[in-house]
Amino acid sequence: MLNTLIIGASGYTGAELAKMVHLHPHLHLAGLYVSAQSLDANKPISELHGQLKGIIDLPLQPLVDVAAVVESADIVLLATAHEVSHDLAPAFLAAGCQVFDLSGAFRVQGDSFYSDYYGFEHQHTHWLEQAVYGLAEWNSDAIKNAQLVAVPGCYPTASQLALKPLLEAGLIDKAQWPVINAVSGVSGAGRKATLTNSFCEVSLQAYGIFNHRHQPEIASHLDCEVIFTPHLGNFKRGILATITAKLLPGVGEEQVAAAMAKAYQHQDEPNAVRLLGGQAASIQNVVNTCFCDIGWLLQDQHIILTSAIDNLLKGASSQAIQCINIRNEFPALTALV
Amino acid sequence: MLNTLIIGASGYTGAELAKMVHLHPHLHLAGLYVSAQSLDANKPISELHGQLKGIIDLPLQPLVDVAAVVESADIVLLATAHEVSHDLAPAFLAAGCQVFDLSGAFRVQGDSFYSDYYGFEHQHTHWLEQAVYGLAEWNSDAIKNAQLVAVPGCYPTASQLALKPLLEAGLIDKAQWPVINAVSGVSGAGRKATLTNSFCEVSLQAYGIFNHRHQPEIASHLDCEVIFTPHLGNFKRGILATITAKLLPGVGEEQVAAAMAKAYQHQDEPNAVRLLGGQAASIQNVVNTCFCDIGWLLQDQHIILTSAIDNLLKGASSQAIQCINIRNEFPALTALV
Amino acid sequence: MLNTLIIGASGYTGAELAKMVHLHPHLHLAGLYVSAQSLDANKPISELHGQLKGIIDLPLQPLVDVAAVVESADIVLLATAHEVSHDLAPAFLAAGCQVFDLSGAFRVQGDSFYSDYYGFEHQHTHWLEQAVYGLAEWNSDAIKNAQLVAVPGCYPTASQLALKPLLEAGLIDKAQWPVINAVSGVSGAGRKATLTNSFCEVSLQAYGIFNHRHQPEIASHLDCEVIFTPHLGNFKRGILATITAKLLPGVGEEQVAAAMAKAYQHQDEPNAVRLLGGQAASIQNVVNTCFCDIGWLLQDQHIILTSAIDNLLKGASSQAIQCINIRNEFPALTALV
Amino acid sequence: MLNTLIIGASGYTGAELAKMVHLHPHLHLAGLYVSAQSLDANKPISELHGQLKGIIDLPLQPLVDVAAVVESADIVLLATAHEVSHDLAPAFLAAGCQVFDLSGAFRVQGDSFYSDYYGFEHQHTHWLEQAVYGLAEWNSDAIKNAQLVAVPGCYPTASQLALKPLLEAGLIDKAQWPVINAVSGVSGAGRKATLTNSFCEVSLQAYGIFNHRHQPEIASHLDCEVIFTPHLGNFKRGILATITAKLLPGVGEEQVAAAMAKAYQHQDEPNAVRLLGGQAASIQNVVNTCFCDIGWLLQDQHIILTSAIDNLLKGASSQAIQCINIRNEFPALTALV
């Protein structure tokens, strides 16, 4: 049993992680932590997330001294804010822990990326360079040898899983930037009180047009410019990305289907992508699952892809567990299906 | 045209009031005010309530000096917090304005009521005694002569309009306290950022069990003890009250129907109650209307009443306008239907 | 007062039309009709649409004989199925009525359009050629002289109002087809029982990919190919279209703003478009209004437009009334604001 | 491994059962069946319930001949309509299968109950008498020896689990009938196309007032008259029951707490009730769990209980599995937590 800590366990992804670690046959939930300043410190997690009552009633311990907790940890899950992850990860890494970071702190290489999009200068470029991007279906080999896995963002997961097979197969006309329209449930904004997320204010609406930090994350990992427009939707969880791209001349349905099958229908390792062919993906079918559903249709040299995930699971927590499984050579979907 | 001010115009009821005053043939929207400390001060109301854009773009003026604004006002609508209404009303009243207060500051007579339920000692008992309770269908004569109208709360409106005809007719066994279960949309909590009202946290749930301030408001105005249990529902607006009461021996359908008809199907004055007979009231049919729908069924000497209103309209803003209409001898539903 | 009939009055758009005609100072609601076979025939409209109770309780008369009803009509609103409108319109037109058709029966010129997209051969090409497309902000002059107005579809209204100013001004690179992603509330599917529209099955999902009949309606009226992907959203009413287009070289913010202002900020005639500039349109701000809100942002020679309407109002019923107003030289937004 | 069949597997409870049987360490999902006439016959279950894709893709076989399938079954789950369960159960029972019926066909003893409330005469009173009511927390001993378990309805489960501890302890004044107000998600009406359940028609509303078949189910098993008012709510799953009852003179908080603890906080057998004390139950905390959450408060000799379950799980499918576990001496919550 690998001792597993969750730092930042008070939020929605933290609660999902706790449940999955608890049910995992090879992981032991060794501790839940929140910031020492948190008003939730010392409360049982089930007081914040009532659905866990009777299942996980562990307290949210204040993280006062990393050195004191690191001893007990084989694996550390960071479900913390970007800067907090940035600050905390090195100490856990130096102590030899495996670190799986759900924030954006180690996802993208590039000099000005963190100052431009996250508002801080990255101080740990050594670890940034070592970090493996945890898009589980694509980086399995690297994840197996990683000490630090940067679990991808929710929009990037839905977007890349759909586009990457076609880009890798050289089917997309990259000169005409793919258009990604995506709608996320409100839980993507985290567990906090804001007017924007208050029940009466939420309605379908685009935000972060042309300047959302997930745009460069997608573009850099796909090596392809994209136009990415996120939207807030009036539902609690799930993301649907609708992606329109131009195919290179002569590319037809067979090549697309073959590229998808090559990526996701192989015998190497179980994965969490379900191919729907001509059927459209829907949020309902993926919510509360670890899956990404992908459908596609072609016409007039264009392709429209639909890709759906649970933003808290394949877009965060279950993908982190999938990475843990791969890293530790458990079957990739252990405790997820 | 009567010059009408709205104080506390930034909230949901304020926006509804602004729209109705704007459309009213005999009222002139003379000014919108918010607290001088409000972060919304000087913004156009349509920046907060985008649906008003192009219709009402007046600024939310900071209320610095009541004396300076009172001059321009014939009518003042207070859509302010309870204590703010308590503090502001006397100055407007002293200047001769008609004041329609949507808060709880002048609704209930009784020594310890404000300290027990609102957390402050009432300083204006003179005005409290003069205040007329604006349950429009029942207090029409008093409203006609009132200078200060305390517009009822949302739950009390839905509850009283259903029960009062039966109590007035002496049909209810008051020894067995009527049970009022009511569910309100989230807008009832106002326009503000709280974790409780954040989109992902809202789900059907009782609150304020045995200690909600609307319980004594209902009981005192009905002169009948009741058990009142409010619930938060996952919808934006509307209230449904389901009321179970015991009838006195021998009371049957005819007497109930007669009592309802006597209360609401007369030629005296148009009113905002729609009688559904044996059909159940639903939120959908009253949202965005000024109406209260009431249905009822009898069995085994019990009656179940269902009563639905829009909490922001008949439960607040349209009832205030209805009171203005009655007070100024306009047809009661002017600008409301 | 112009006598106005509503045919197909049982649905959601019919109910909205009834309310607006009822409130209109120059229209008289002369009759509500449904198919003679309808199970709703002879019921009061308020039995189907409870929110109308006490306001409009007229019966839904079975339409047995057009000749018998045509006498009483100056204006006919057809809120009927496409083929029904196709079959009924000529008789009303021959009798001299003004006909405003909310179906697709007279919207698009072109030989095979109706057989390809609506499954029937058009039999009334004479009237089809005479029909004026009722995109109110753009076809005002033609509407003034029309006898038959084909009110645009909901998606086409949201899409065209955003794109047309830019296309008319020659700012868009039409070689790279604009991508329109739009999400509609469930009321767009009409008032009927289907598994797809049942509460538990609805979740955000694309449909009609590459083959929705609104694609050619948009493309033919804009004279520009577009890629249009409609989605079903989990809300009752409203449409949000997010549109991505490539601008011609050298086109910048000023030219876009000028084109928008020219189209919608003039003194000629009041219109129902509200320009938001750099702010994103949201469904909440347009629901229950007659408005189309349009926002836009530019970057890297691309523009992203967001356009929101109430699908039942600006996408159907209020646009029909707007056309009636224009046709009869009432102020264009009479009874709408 | 016990071979387990699910009859009526196309609905929401069927899909939940399939998932739980699939994950159960001691059960083998031996077949999914639907009526031979069903349009869904021969489709994979994952075509109807997309969330099962890749997990359970078994076909929904048409049930043509019970004799042919009975051979392969140790356990039969009937998720069928009341009359279908009534007709099918005896053949499975005669063949020696354990039958767990999720319909109302074997829940209530009493001569005229089925003709009064279900519209058919019961033909299998022998089995009706033998049937054990599967309220798992209360009938454990009988379930252990049962061949036919009638799994309780969703409303009765939420209601009885809250009231039964107090009634068994003799704390309730039965002369004043407890008032049960309950709100159910739309999935309670099953997977079918009706106007009532269509997305745009659903809003909070009472139904079945004074004549819902769950009222006598509750009353007969509690041996206490109750007033039960069910409501439809605008959410997919979950039930919240708010129950108001009068306590006998002298009953206080301690006795209530002791009765609850005696019922649910013992060492005999794990159960699916979580006691919340003075906190109110909410739907969010129980959805997608097997739990019933119960909270309560006292005042003036009255008690208000709130009780929440997932209507498809503790109100149907997980309670059926809980009964299977008890019957076969597996830990009661096997495969449920």
PDB file of C-alpha atoms in Angstrom, chain C residues 110-320:
ATOM      1  CA  GLY C 110     -34.111  27.720 -54.238  1.00  0.00           C
ATOM      2  CA  ASP C 111     -35.346  24.748 -56.125  1.00  0.00           C
ATOM      3  CA  SER C 112     -34.434  21.758 -54.064  1.00  0.00           C
ATOM      4  CA  PHE C 113     -34.298  23.427 -50.661  1.00  0.00           C
ATOM      5  CA  TYR C 114     -37.703  22.249 -49.441  1.00  0.00           C
ATOM      6  CA  SER C 115     -37.347  18.716 -50.712  1.00  0.00           C
ATOM      7  CA  ASP C 116     -33.804  18.454 -49.328  1.00  0.00           C
ATOM      8  CA  TYR C 117     -34.382  19.960 -45.927  1.00  0.00           C
ATOM      9  CA  TYR C 118     -38.117  19.865 -45.179  1.00  0.00           C
ATOM     10  CA  GLY C 119     -39.156  16.696 -46.973  1.00  0.00           C
ATOM     11  CA  PHE C 120     -41.838  18.203 -49.191  1.00  0.00           C
ATOM     12  CA  GLU C 121     -42.033  19.823 -52.610  1.00  0.00           C
ATOM     13  CA  HIS C 122     -43.030  23.446 -52.427  1.00  0.00           C
ATOM     14  CA  GLN C 123     -46.315  24.000 -54.260  1.00  0.00           C
ATOM     15  CA  HIS C 124     -46.597  27.749 -53.884  1.00  0.00           C
ATOM     16  CA  THR C 125     -43.495  29.130 -55.531  1.00  0.00           C
ATOM     17  CA  HIS C 126     -45.402  32.243 -56.504  1.00  0.00           C
ATOM     18  CA  TRP C 127     -45.890  33.111 -52.870  1.00  0.00           C
ATOM     19  CA  LEU C 128     -42.439  31.874 -51.985  1.00  0.00           C
ATOM     20  CA  GLU C 129     -41.000  34.437 -54.392  1.00  0.00           C
ATOM     21  CA  GLN C 130     -43.209  37.180 -52.982  1.00  0.00           C
ATOM     22  CA  ALA C 131     -42.382  36.355 -49.385  1.00  0.00           C
ATOM     23  CA  VAL C 132     -40.244  38.873 -47.556  1.00  0.00           C
ATOM     24  CA  TYR C 133     -37.738  37.499 -45.064  1.00  0.00           C
ATOM     25  CA  GLY C 134     -38.644  39.107 -41.775  1.00  0.00           C
ATOM     26  CA  LEU C 135     -35.212  39.823 -40.328  1.00  0.00           C
ATOM     27  CA  ALA C 136     -36.644  43.041 -38.948  1.00  0.00           C
ATOM     28  CA  GLU C 137     -33.474  45.097 -38.560  1.00  0.00           C
ATOM     29  CA  TRP C 138     -32.423  44.434 -42.160  1.00  0.00           C
ATOM     30  CA  ASN C 139     -35.507  44.154 -44.310  1.00  0.00           C
ATOM     31  CA  SER C 140     -37.575  46.990 -43.023  1.00  0.00           C
ATOM     32  CA  ASP C 141     -38.313  48.529 -46.404  1.00  0.00           C
ATOM     33  CA  ALA C 142     -39.445  45.290 -47.951  1.00  0.00           C
ATOM     34  CA  ILE C 143     -41.492  44.371 -44.903  1.00  0.00           C
ATOM     35  CA  LYS C 144     -43.376  47.666 -45.181  1.00  0.00           C
ATOM     36  CA  ASN C 145     -44.755  46.491 -48.508  1.00  0.00           C
ATOM     37  CA  ALA C 146     -45.063  42.780 -47.909  1.00  0.00           C
ATOM     38  CA  GLN C 147     -48.207  40.753 -47.720  1.00  0.00           C
ATOM     39  CA  LEU C 148     -46.370  37.613 -46.653  1.00  0.00           C
ATOM     40  CA  VAL C 149     -43.542  37.829 -44.164  1.00  0.00           C
ATOM     41  CA  ALA C 150     -41.462  34.727 -43.428  1.00  0.00           C
ATOM     42  CA  VAL C 151     -40.215  35.274 -39.905  1.00  0.00           C
ATOM     43  CA  PRO C 152     -36.646  33.877 -39.607  1.00  0.00           C
ATOM     44  CA  GLY C 153     -35.697  30.837 -37.564  1.00  0.00           C
ATOM     45  CA  CYS C 154     -34.237  31.243 -34.098  1.00  0.00           C
ATOM     46  CA  TYR C 155     -30.666  30.204 -34.866  1.00  0.00           C
ATOM     47  CA  PRO C 156     -30.629  32.251 -38.115  1.00  0.00           C
ATOM     48  CA  THR C 157     -31.744  35.368 -36.254  1.00  0.00           C
ATOM     49  CA  ALA C 158     -28.976  35.156 -33.660  1.00  0.00           C
ATOM     50  CA  SER C 159     -26.382  34.299 -36.296  1.00  0.00           C
ATOM     51  CA  GLN C 160     -27.289  36.801 -38.974  1.00  0.00           C
ATOM     52  CA  LEU C 161     -27.745  39.802 -36.709  1.00  0.00           C
ATOM     53  CA  ALA C 162     -24.136  39.324 -35.575  1.00  0.00           C
ATOM     54  CA  LEU C 163     -22.506  38.528 -38.905  1.00  0.00           C
ATOM     55  CA  LYS C 164     -24.464  40.621 -41.362  1.00  0.00           C
ATOM     56  CA  PRO C 165     -23.028  44.025 -40.402  1.00  0.00           C
ATOM     57  CA  LEU C 166     -19.521  42.709 -40.976  1.00  0.00           C
ATOM     58  CA  LEU C 167     -20.357  40.970 -44.219  1.00  0.00           C
ATOM     59  CA  GLU C 168     -22.219  43.994 -45.565  1.00  0.00           C
ATOM     60  CA  ALA C 169     -19.189  46.121 -44.736  1.00  0.00           C
ATOM     61  CA  GLY C 170     -16.903  43.625 -46.463  1.00  0.00           C
ATOM     62  CA  LEU C 171     -14.801  42.883 -43.408  1.00  0.00           C
ATOM     63  CA  ILE C 172     -14.955  39.081 -43.342  1.00  0.00           C
ATOM     64  CA  ASP C 173     -12.695  36.682 -45.213  1.00  0.00           C
ATOM     65  CA  LYS C 174     -15.430  34.492 -46.678  1.00  0.00           C
ATOM     66  CA  ALA C 175     -12.948  31.930 -47.970  1.00  0.00           C
ATOM     67  CA  GLN C 176     -12.507  30.691 -44.428  1.00  0.00           C
ATOM     68  CA  TRP C 177     -16.035  29.786 -43.490  1.00  0.00           C
ATOM     69  CA  PRO C 178     -17.264  31.378 -40.280  1.00  0.00           C
ATOM     70  CA  VAL C 179     -17.894  28.830 -37.533  1.00  0.00           C
ATOM     71  CA  ILE C 180     -21.181  29.230 -35.688  1.00  0.00           C
ATOM     72  CA  ASN C 181     -21.631  27.234 -32.500  1.00  0.00           C
ATOM     73  CA  ALA C 182     -25.024  27.786 -30.958  1.00  0.00           C
ATOM     74  CA  VAL C 183     -26.828  26.399 -27.947  1.00  0.00           C
ATOM     75  CA  SER C 184     -30.612  26.510 -27.667  1.00  0.00           C
ATOM     76  CA  GLY C 185     -32.961  25.983 -24.779  1.00  0.00           C
ATOM     77  CA  VAL C 186     -35.287  23.007 -24.996  1.00  0.00           C
ATOM     78  CA  SER C 187     -38.349  25.076 -25.902  1.00  0.00           C
ATOM     79  CA  GLY C 188     -36.845  25.339 -29.380  1.00  0.00           C
ATOM     80  CA  ALA C 189     -38.088  21.816 -29.970  1.00  0.00           C
ATOM     81  CA  GLY C 190     -41.678  22.806 -29.307  1.00  0.00           C
ATOM     82  CA  ARG C 191     -44.287  21.695 -26.823  1.00  0.00           C
ATOM     83  CA  LYS C 192     -44.440  17.961 -27.219  1.00  0.00           C
ATOM     84  CA  ALA C 193     -43.601  14.664 -25.567  1.00  0.00           C
ATOM     85  CA  THR C 194     -40.396  13.072 -26.819  1.00  0.00           C
ATOM     86  CA  LEU C 195     -37.756  11.044 -25.053  1.00  0.00           C
ATOM     87  CA  THR C 196     -35.077  13.437 -26.312  1.00  0.00           C
ATOM     88  CA  ASN C 197     -36.764  16.359 -24.604  1.00  0.00           C
ATOM     89  CA  SER C 198     -37.676  14.527 -21.424  1.00  0.00           C
ATOM     90  CA  PHE C 199     -36.185  16.136 -18.362  1.00  0.00           C
ATOM     91  CA  CYS C 200     -33.835  13.315 -17.464  1.00  0.00           C
ATOM     92  CA  GLU C 201     -32.398  12.910 -20.956  1.00  0.00           C
ATOM     93  CA  VAL C 202     -31.536  16.537 -21.657  1.00  0.00           C
ATOM     94  CA  SER C 203     -27.916  17.493 -21.288  1.00  0.00           C
ATOM     95  CA  LEU C 204     -25.608  19.672 -23.334  1.00  0.00           C
ATOM     96  CA  GLN C 205     -25.116  17.970 -26.671  1.00  0.00           C
ATOM     97  CA  ALA C 206     -24.597  18.860 -30.329  1.00  0.00           C
ATOM     98  CA  TYR C 207     -27.154  17.641 -32.851  1.00  0.00           C
ATOM     99  CA  GLY C 208     -27.876  18.055 -36.549  1.00  0.00           C
ATOM    100  CA  ILE C 209     -24.148  18.387 -37.220  1.00  0.00           C
ATOM    101  CA  PHE C 210     -23.592  19.370 -40.855  1.00  0.00           C
ATOM    102  CA  ASN C 211     -27.226  18.833 -41.737  1.00  0.00           C
ATOM    103  CA  HIS C 212     -29.463  21.220 -39.828  1.00  0.00           C
ATOM    104  CA  ARG C 213     -31.895  23.127 -42.036  1.00  0.00           C
ATOM    105  CA  HIS C 214     -30.888  26.414 -40.483  1.00  0.00           C
ATOM    106  CA  GLN C 215     -27.427  26.154 -42.065  1.00  0.00           C
ATOM    107  CA  PRO C 216     -28.665  26.825 -45.607  1.00  0.00           C
ATOM    108  CA  GLU C 217     -31.116  29.445 -44.285  1.00  0.00           C
ATOM    109  CA  ILE C 218     -28.198  31.333 -42.766  1.00  0.00           C
ATOM    110  CA  ALA C 219     -25.840  30.804 -45.694  1.00  0.00           C
ATOM    111  CA  SER C 220     -28.336  31.832 -48.352  1.00  0.00           C
ATOM    112  CA  HIS C 221     -29.427  35.025 -46.602  1.00  0.00           C
ATOM    113  CA  LEU C 222     -25.876  35.999 -45.703  1.00  0.00           C
ATOM    114  CA  ASP C 223     -24.541  34.950 -49.088  1.00  0.00           C
ATOM    115  CA  CYS C 224     -21.663  33.319 -47.252  1.00  0.00           C
ATOM    116  CA  GLU C 225     -20.908  29.702 -46.468  1.00  0.00           C
ATOM    117  CA  VAL C 226     -20.889  28.939 -42.769  1.00  0.00           C
ATOM    118  CA  ILE C 227     -20.286  25.938 -40.561  1.00  0.00           C
ATOM    119  CA  PHE C 228     -23.202  25.793 -38.173  1.00  0.00           C
ATOM    120  CA  THR C 229     -23.374  23.447 -35.196  1.00  0.00           C
ATOM    121  CA  PRO C 230     -26.497  23.606 -33.049  1.00  0.00           C
ATOM    122  CA  HIS C 231     -26.597  22.221 -29.519  1.00  0.00           C
ATOM    123  CA  LEU C 232     -29.339  21.396 -27.066  1.00  0.00           C
ATOM    124  CA  GLY C 233     -28.751  22.994 -23.645  1.00  0.00           C
ATOM    125  CA  ASN C 234     -30.312  22.216 -20.289  1.00  0.00           C
ATOM    126  CA  PHE C 235     -32.394  25.359 -19.974  1.00  0.00           C
ATOM    127  CA  LYS C 236     -35.876  26.265 -21.061  1.00  0.00           C
ATOM    128  CA  ARG C 237     -35.382  29.250 -23.328  1.00  0.00           C
ATOM    129  CA  GLY C 238     -32.680  31.300 -24.971  1.00  0.00           C
ATOM    130  CA  ILE C 239     -30.023  30.865 -27.643  1.00  0.00           C
ATOM    131  CA  LEU C 240     -26.389  31.772 -27.469  1.00  0.00           C
ATOM    132  CA  ALA C 241     -24.396  31.773 -30.704  1.00  0.00           C
ATOM    133  CA  THR C 242     -20.615  31.981 -30.509  1.00  0.00           C
ATOM    134  CA  ILE C 243     -19.230  32.858 -33.916  1.00  0.00           C
ATOM    135  CA  THR C 244     -15.610  32.709 -34.994  1.00  0.00           C
ATOM    136  CA  ALA C 245     -14.611  34.343 -38.282  1.00  0.00           C
ATOM    137  CA  LYS C 246     -11.499  35.492 -40.048  1.00  0.00           C
ATOM    138  CA  LEU C 247     -11.248  39.158 -40.885  1.00  0.00           C
ATOM    139  CA  LEU C 248      -9.755  40.416 -44.107  1.00  0.00           C
ATOM    140  CA  PRO C 249      -6.196  41.718 -43.806  1.00  0.00           C
ATOM    141  CA  GLY C 250      -5.989  45.112 -42.193  1.00  0.00           C
ATOM    142  CA  VAL C 251      -9.429  45.062 -40.649  1.00  0.00           C
ATOM    143  CA  GLY C 252      -9.289  46.298 -37.081  1.00  0.00           C
ATOM    144  CA  GLU C 253     -11.491  47.165 -34.129  1.00  0.00           C
ATOM    145  CA  GLU C 254     -12.550  50.516 -35.447  1.00  0.00           C
ATOM    146  CA  GLN C 255     -13.983  49.175 -38.647  1.00  0.00           C
ATOM    147  CA  VAL C 256     -15.878  46.469 -36.818  1.00  0.00           C
ATOM    148  CA  ALA C 257     -17.315  48.936 -34.336  1.00  0.00           C
ATOM    149  CA  ALA C 258     -18.293  51.283 -37.151  1.00  0.00           C
ATOM    150  CA  ALA C 259     -20.049  48.516 -39.053  1.00  0.00           C
ATOM    151  CA  MET C 260     -22.003  47.518 -35.952  1.00  0.00           C
ATOM    152  CA  ALA C 261     -22.952  51.111 -35.189  1.00  0.00           C
ATOM    153  CA  LYS C 262     -24.039  51.738 -38.750  1.00  0.00           C
ATOM    154  CA  ALA C 263     -26.298  48.717 -38.637  1.00  0.00           C
ATOM    155  CA  TYR C 264     -27.869  49.230 -35.251  1.00  0.00           C
ATOM    156  CA  GLN C 265     -27.160  52.657 -33.824  1.00  0.00           C
ATOM    157  CA  HIS C 266     -28.979  54.950 -36.192  1.00  0.00           C
ATOM    158  CA  GLN C 267     -31.995  57.177 -35.919  1.00  0.00           C
ATOM    159  CA  ASP C 268     -34.073  55.604 -38.671  1.00  0.00           C
ATOM    160  CA  GLU C 269     -36.155  53.184 -36.705  1.00  0.00           C
ATOM    161  CA  PRO C 270     -35.942  51.678 -33.247  1.00  0.00           C
ATOM    162  CA  ASN C 271     -34.484  48.199 -33.371  1.00  0.00           C
ATOM    163  CA  ALA C 272     -34.057  45.274 -31.030  1.00  0.00           C
ATOM    164  CA  VAL C 273     -30.284  44.898 -31.134  1.00  0.00           C
ATOM    165  CA  ARG C 274     -28.141  45.933 -28.180  1.00  0.00           C
ATOM    166  CA  LEU C 275     -24.428  46.274 -28.836  1.00  0.00           C
ATOM    167  CA  LEU C 276     -22.224  45.139 -25.961  1.00  0.00           C
ATOM    168  CA  GLY C 277     -18.837  45.883 -27.468  1.00  0.00           C
ATOM    169  CA  GLY C 278     -16.160  43.815 -25.754  1.00  0.00           C
ATOM    170  CA  GLN C 279     -18.561  42.252 -23.275  1.00  0.00           C
ATOM    171  CA  ALA C 280     -19.876  38.748 -23.918  1.00  0.00           C
ATOM    172  CA  ALA C 281     -23.584  38.214 -24.498  1.00  0.00           C
ATOM    173  CA  SER C 282     -25.398  35.975 -22.036  1.00  0.00           C
ATOM    174  CA  ILE C 283     -28.683  34.194 -22.168  1.00  0.00           C
ATOM    175  CA  GLN C 284     -29.866  35.558 -18.850  1.00  0.00           C
ATOM    176  CA  ASN C 285     -29.898  39.139 -20.098  1.00  0.00           C
ATOM    177  CA  VAL C 286     -32.136  38.452 -23.100  1.00  0.00           C
ATOM    178  CA  VAL C 287     -34.579  35.865 -21.815  1.00  0.00           C
ATOM    179  CA  ASN C 288     -38.095  37.301 -21.664  1.00  0.00           C
ATOM    180  CA  THR C 289     -37.003  40.292 -23.743  1.00  0.00           C
ATOM    181  CA  CYS C 290     -37.295  41.143 -27.426  1.00  0.00           C
ATOM    182  CA  PHE C 291     -33.582  41.924 -27.694  1.00  0.00           C
ATOM    183  CA  CYS C 292     -30.580  40.461 -29.419  1.00  0.00           C
ATOM    184  CA  ASP C 293     -27.378  41.220 -27.498  1.00  0.00           C
ATOM    185  CA  ILE C 294     -24.149  41.211 -29.509  1.00  0.00           C
ATOM    186  CA  GLY C 295     -20.577  41.374 -28.205  1.00  0.00           C
ATOM    187  CA  TRP C 296     -17.268  40.916 -30.014  1.00  0.00           C
ATOM    188  CA  LEU C 297     -13.517  40.751 -29.561  1.00  0.00           C
ATOM    189  CA  LEU C 298     -10.657  40.679 -32.072  1.00  0.00           C
ATOM    190  CA  GLN C 299      -7.231  39.091 -32.035  1.00  0.00           C
ATOM    191  CA  ASP C 300      -4.784  37.836 -34.647  1.00  0.00           C
ATOM    192  CA  GLN C 301      -7.094  38.764 -37.496  1.00  0.00           C
ATOM    193  CA  HIS C 302      -9.892  36.693 -36.004  1.00  0.00           C
ATOM    194  CA  ILE C 303     -13.130  37.915 -34.496  1.00  0.00           C
ATOM    195  CA  ILE C 304     -15.268  36.116 -31.954  1.00  0.00           C
ATOM    196  CA  LEU C 305     -18.853  37.310 -31.775  1.00  0.00           C
ATOM    197  CA  THR C 306     -21.368  36.310 -29.154  1.00  0.00           C
ATOM    198  CA  SER C 307     -25.033  36.794 -29.897  1.00  0.00           C
ATOM    199  CA  ALA C 308     -27.901  35.982 -27.570  1.00  0.00           C
ATOM    200  CA  ILE C 309     -31.661  36.032 -27.999  1.00  0.00           C
ATOM    201  CA  ASP C 310     -34.755  34.546 -26.444  1.00  0.00           C
ATOM    202  CA  ASN C 311     -35.506  31.810 -28.953  1.00  0.00           C
ATOM    203  CA  LEU C 312     -39.260  32.175 -28.425  1.00  0.00           C
ATOM    204  CA  LEU C 313     -39.228  35.980 -28.713  1.00  0.00           C
ATOM    205  CA  LYS C 314     -36.609  37.570 -30.973  1.00  0.00           C
ATOM    206  CA  GLY C 315     -36.176  34.070 -32.415  1.00  0.00           C
ATOM    207  CA  ALA C 316     -39.911  33.788 -33.177  1.00  0.00           C
ATOM    208  CA  SER C 317     -42.806  35.665 -31.612  1.00  0.00           C
ATOM    209  CA  SER C 318     -41.504  39.133 -30.801  1.00  0.00           C
ATOM    210  CA  GLN C 319     -39.804  39.295 -34.168  1.00  0.00           C
ATOM    211  CA  ALA C 320     -43.168  38.502 -35.783  1.00  0.00           C
TER     212      ALA C 320
END
